[in-house]
PDB file of C-alpha atoms in Angstrom:
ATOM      1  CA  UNK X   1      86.975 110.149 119.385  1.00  0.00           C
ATOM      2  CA  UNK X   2      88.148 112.869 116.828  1.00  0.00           C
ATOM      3  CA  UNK X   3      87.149 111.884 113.087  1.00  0.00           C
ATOM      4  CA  UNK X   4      88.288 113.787 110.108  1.00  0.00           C
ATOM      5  CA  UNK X   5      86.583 113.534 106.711  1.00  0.00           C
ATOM      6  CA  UNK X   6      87.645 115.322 103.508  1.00  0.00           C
ATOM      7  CA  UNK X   7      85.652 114.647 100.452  1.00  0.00           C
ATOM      8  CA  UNK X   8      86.278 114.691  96.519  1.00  0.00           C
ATOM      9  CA  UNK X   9      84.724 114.765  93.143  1.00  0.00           C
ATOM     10  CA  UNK X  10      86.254 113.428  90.506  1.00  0.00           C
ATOM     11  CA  UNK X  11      85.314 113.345  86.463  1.00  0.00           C
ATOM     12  CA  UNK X  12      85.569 109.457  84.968  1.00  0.00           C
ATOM     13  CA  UNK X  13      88.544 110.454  83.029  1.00  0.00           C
ATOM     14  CA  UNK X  14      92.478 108.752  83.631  1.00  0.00           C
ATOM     15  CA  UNK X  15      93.869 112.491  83.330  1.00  0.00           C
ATOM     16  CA  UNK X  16      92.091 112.931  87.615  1.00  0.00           C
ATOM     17  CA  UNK X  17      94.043 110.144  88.984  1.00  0.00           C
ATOM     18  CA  UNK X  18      96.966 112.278  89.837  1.00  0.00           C
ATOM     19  CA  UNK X  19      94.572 114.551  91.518  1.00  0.00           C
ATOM     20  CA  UNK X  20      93.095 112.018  93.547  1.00  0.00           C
ATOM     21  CA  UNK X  21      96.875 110.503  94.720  1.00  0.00           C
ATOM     22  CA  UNK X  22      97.347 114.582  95.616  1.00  0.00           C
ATOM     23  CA  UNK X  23      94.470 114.737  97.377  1.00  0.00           C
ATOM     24  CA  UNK X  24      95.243 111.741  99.244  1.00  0.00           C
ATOM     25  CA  UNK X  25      98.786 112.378  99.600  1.00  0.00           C
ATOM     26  CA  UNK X  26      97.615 115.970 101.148  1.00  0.00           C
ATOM     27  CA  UNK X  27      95.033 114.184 103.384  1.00  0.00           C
ATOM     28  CA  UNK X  28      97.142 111.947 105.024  1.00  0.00           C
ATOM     29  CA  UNK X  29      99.916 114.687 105.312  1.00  0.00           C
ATOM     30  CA  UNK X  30      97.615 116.591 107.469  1.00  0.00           C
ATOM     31  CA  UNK X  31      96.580 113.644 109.638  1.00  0.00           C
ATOM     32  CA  UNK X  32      99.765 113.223 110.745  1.00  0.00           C
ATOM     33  CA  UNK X  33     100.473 109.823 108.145  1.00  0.00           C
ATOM     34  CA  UNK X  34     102.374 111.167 105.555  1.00  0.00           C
ATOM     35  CA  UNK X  35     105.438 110.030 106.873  1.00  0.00           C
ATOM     36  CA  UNK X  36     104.160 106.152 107.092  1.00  0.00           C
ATOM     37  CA  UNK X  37     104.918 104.858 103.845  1.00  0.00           C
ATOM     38  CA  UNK X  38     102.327 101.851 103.714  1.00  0.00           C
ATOM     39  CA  UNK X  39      99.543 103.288 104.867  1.00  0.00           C
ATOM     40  CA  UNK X  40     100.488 106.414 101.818  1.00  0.00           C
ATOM     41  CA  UNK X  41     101.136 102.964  98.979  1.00  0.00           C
ATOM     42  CA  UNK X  42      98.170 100.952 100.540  1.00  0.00           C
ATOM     43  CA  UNK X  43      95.187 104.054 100.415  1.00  0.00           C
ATOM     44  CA  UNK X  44      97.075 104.983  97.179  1.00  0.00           C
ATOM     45  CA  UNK X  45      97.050 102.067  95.394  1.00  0.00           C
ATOM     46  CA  UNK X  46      93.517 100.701  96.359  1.00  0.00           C
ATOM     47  CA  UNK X  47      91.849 103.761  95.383  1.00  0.00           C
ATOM     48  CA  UNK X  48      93.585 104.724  92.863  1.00  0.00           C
ATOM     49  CA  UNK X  49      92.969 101.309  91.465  1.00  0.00           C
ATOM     50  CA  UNK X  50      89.182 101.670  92.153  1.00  0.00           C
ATOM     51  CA  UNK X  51      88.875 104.876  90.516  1.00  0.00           C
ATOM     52  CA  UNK X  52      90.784 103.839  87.273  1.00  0.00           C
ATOM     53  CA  UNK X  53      88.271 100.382  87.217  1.00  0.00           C
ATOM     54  CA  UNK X  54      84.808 102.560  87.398  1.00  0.00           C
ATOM     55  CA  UNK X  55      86.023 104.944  84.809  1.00  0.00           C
ATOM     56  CA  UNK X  56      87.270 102.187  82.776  1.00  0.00           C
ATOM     57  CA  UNK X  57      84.369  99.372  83.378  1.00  0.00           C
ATOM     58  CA  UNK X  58      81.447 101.718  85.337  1.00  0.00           C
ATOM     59  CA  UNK X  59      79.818 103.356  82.440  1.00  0.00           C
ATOM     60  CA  UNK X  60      77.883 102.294  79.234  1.00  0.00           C
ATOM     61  CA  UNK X  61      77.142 105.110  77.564  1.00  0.00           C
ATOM     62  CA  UNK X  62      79.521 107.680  76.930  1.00  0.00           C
ATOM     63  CA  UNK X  63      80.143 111.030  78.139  1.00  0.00           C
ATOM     64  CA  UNK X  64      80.855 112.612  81.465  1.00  0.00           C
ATOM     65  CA  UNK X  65      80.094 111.403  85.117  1.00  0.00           C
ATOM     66  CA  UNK X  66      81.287 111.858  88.412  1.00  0.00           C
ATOM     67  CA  UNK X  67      82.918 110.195  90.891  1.00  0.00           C
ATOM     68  CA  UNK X  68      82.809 110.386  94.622  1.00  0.00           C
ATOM     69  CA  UNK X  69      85.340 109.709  97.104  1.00  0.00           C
ATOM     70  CA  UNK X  70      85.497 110.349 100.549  1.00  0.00           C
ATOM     71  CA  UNK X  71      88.503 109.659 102.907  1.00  0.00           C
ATOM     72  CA  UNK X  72      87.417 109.640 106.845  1.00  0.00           C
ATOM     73  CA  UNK X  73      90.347 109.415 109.787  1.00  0.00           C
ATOM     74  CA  UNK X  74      89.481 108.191 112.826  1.00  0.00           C
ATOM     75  CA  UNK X  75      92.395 107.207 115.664  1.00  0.00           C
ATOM     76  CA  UNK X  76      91.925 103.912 114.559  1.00  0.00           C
ATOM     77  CA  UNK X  77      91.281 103.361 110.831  1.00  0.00           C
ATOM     78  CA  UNK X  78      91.224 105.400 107.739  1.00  0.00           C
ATOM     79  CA  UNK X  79      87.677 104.738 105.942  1.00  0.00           C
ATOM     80  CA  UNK X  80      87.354 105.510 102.134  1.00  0.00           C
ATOM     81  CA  UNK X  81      84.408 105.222 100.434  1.00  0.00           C
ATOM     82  CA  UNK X  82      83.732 105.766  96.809  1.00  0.00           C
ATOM     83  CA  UNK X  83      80.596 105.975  94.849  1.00  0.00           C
ATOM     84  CA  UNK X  84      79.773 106.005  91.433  1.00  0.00           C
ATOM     85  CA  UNK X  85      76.497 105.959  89.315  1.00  0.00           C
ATOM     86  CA  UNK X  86      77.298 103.461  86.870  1.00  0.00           C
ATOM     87  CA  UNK X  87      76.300 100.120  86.440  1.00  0.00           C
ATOM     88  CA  UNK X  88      75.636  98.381  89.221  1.00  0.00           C
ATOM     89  CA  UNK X  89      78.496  96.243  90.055  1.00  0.00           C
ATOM     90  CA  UNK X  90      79.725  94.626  92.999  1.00  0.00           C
ATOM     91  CA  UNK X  91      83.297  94.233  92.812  1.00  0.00           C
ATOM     92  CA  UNK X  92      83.407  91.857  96.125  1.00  0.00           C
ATOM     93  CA  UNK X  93      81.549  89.288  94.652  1.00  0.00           C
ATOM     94  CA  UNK X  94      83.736  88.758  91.115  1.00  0.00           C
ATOM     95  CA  UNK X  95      85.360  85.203  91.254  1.00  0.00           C
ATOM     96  CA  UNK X  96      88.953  85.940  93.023  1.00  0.00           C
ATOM     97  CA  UNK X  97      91.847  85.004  90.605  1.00  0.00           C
ATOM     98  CA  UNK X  98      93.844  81.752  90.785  1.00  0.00           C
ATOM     99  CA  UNK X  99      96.876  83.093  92.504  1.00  0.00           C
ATOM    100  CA  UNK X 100      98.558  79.853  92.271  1.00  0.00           C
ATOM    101  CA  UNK X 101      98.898  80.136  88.146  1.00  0.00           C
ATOM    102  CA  UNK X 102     101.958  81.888  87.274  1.00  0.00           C
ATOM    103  CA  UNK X 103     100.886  85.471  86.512  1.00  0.00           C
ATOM    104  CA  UNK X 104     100.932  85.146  82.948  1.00  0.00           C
ATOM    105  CA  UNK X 105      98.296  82.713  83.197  1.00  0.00           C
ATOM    106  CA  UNK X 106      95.921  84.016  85.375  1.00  0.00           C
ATOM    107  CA  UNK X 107      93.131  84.980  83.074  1.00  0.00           C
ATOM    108  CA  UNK X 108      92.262  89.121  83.079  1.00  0.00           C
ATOM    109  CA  UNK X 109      90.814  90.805  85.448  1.00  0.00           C
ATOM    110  CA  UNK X 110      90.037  90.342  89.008  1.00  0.00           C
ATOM    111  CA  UNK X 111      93.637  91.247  90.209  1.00  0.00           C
ATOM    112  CA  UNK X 112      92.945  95.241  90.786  1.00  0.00           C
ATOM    113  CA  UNK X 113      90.566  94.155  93.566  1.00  0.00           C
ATOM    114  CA  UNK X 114      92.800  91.312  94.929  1.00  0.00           C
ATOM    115  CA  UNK X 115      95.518  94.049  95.904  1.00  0.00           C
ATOM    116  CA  UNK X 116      92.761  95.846  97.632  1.00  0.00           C
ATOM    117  CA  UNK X 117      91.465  92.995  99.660  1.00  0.00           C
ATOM    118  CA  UNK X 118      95.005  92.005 100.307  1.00  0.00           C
ATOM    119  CA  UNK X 119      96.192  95.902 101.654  1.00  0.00           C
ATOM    120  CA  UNK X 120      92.562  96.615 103.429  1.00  0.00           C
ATOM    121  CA  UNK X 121      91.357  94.904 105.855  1.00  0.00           C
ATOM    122  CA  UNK X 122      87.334  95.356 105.575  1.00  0.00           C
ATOM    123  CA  UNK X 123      85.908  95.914 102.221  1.00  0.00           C
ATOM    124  CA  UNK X 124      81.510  96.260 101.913  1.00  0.00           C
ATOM    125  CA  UNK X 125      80.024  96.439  99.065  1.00  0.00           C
ATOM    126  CA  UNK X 126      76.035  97.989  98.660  1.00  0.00           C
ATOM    127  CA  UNK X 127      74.351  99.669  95.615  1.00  0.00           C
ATOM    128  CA  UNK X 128      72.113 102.685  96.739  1.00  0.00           C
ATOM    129  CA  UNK X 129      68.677 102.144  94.848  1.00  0.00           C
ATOM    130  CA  UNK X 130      67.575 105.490  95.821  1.00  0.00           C
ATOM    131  CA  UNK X 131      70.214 107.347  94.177  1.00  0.00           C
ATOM    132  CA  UNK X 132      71.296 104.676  91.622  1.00  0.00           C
ATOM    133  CA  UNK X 133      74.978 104.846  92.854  1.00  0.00           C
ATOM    134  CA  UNK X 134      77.360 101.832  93.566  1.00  0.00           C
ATOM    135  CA  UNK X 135      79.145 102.227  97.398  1.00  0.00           C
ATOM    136  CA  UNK X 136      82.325 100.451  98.037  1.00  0.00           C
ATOM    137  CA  UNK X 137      83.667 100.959 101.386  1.00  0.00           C
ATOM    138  CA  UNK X 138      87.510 100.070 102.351  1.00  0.00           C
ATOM    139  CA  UNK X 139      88.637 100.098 106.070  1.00  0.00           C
ATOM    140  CA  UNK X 140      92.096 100.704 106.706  1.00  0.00           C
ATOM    141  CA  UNK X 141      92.888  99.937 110.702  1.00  0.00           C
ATOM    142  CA  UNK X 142      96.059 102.197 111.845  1.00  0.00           C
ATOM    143  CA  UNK X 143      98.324 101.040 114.957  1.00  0.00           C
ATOM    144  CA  UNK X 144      96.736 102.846 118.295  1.00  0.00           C
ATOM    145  CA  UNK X 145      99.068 103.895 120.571  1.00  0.00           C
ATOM    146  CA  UNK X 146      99.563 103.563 123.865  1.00  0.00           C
ATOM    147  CA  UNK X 147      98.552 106.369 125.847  1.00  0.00           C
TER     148      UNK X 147
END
């Protein structure tokens, strides 16, 4: 089994996530999935959406940081991972939204990581002691085909 990875470093500042959906964009391009247009909205959206929530929520104190994400193709999935070393956080566990509310009522917060459980299908969660760093892992499987 062939697996790809490409990794990137990112600062925690809004102005990267058009590099990131670039990077992505290019990553997929050269794995052959550029041309699939939800697996290029799903990755897109769930990590920009990620990215945006750590640089937003991750940090408290000022100044910069970095963030890591990594993007891994196998034949069957696309893994992302992304790391930061802010405050430890585990996104999985925050109480999932009331869906059934109309959207105005649905209190803030907790919808970001919604769209990523709904457009991902395996999400893990662990926070690295050793090198103080939150991991979120996102599994994206891809249609195999028939040999």
């Amino acid at each position: 089994m062939s697996v790809v990875d490409s990794a990137l470093v990112l600062r925690n500042e809004l102005a990267e996530i058009p590099r990131l959906a670039r990077w992505i964009a290019e990553f997929l391009e050269t794995q052959g999935l550029g041309d699939d247009p939800s697996i290029v909205h799903d990755v897109q959206l769930c990590l920009e959406e990620i990215v945006t929530n750590i640089i937003k929520y991750a940090y408290a104190q000022e100044g910069p940081r970095e963030i890591w994400v990594r993007l891994e193709y196998r034949p069957d999935a696309l893994v992302a991972q992304v790391e930061d070393d802010g405050e430890p956080f585990n996104p999985l566990e925050h109480p999932r939204p009331d869906l059934s509310l109309g959207l105005a009522e649905v209190e803030p917060g907790g919808l970001g990581i919604e769209l990523v459980r709904e457009y991902m299908d395996d999400l893990s969660y662990h926070w690295n002691a050793s090198e103080g760093r939150n991991c979120l892992r996102m599994v994206r499987r891809l249609a195999v085909s028939a040999a």
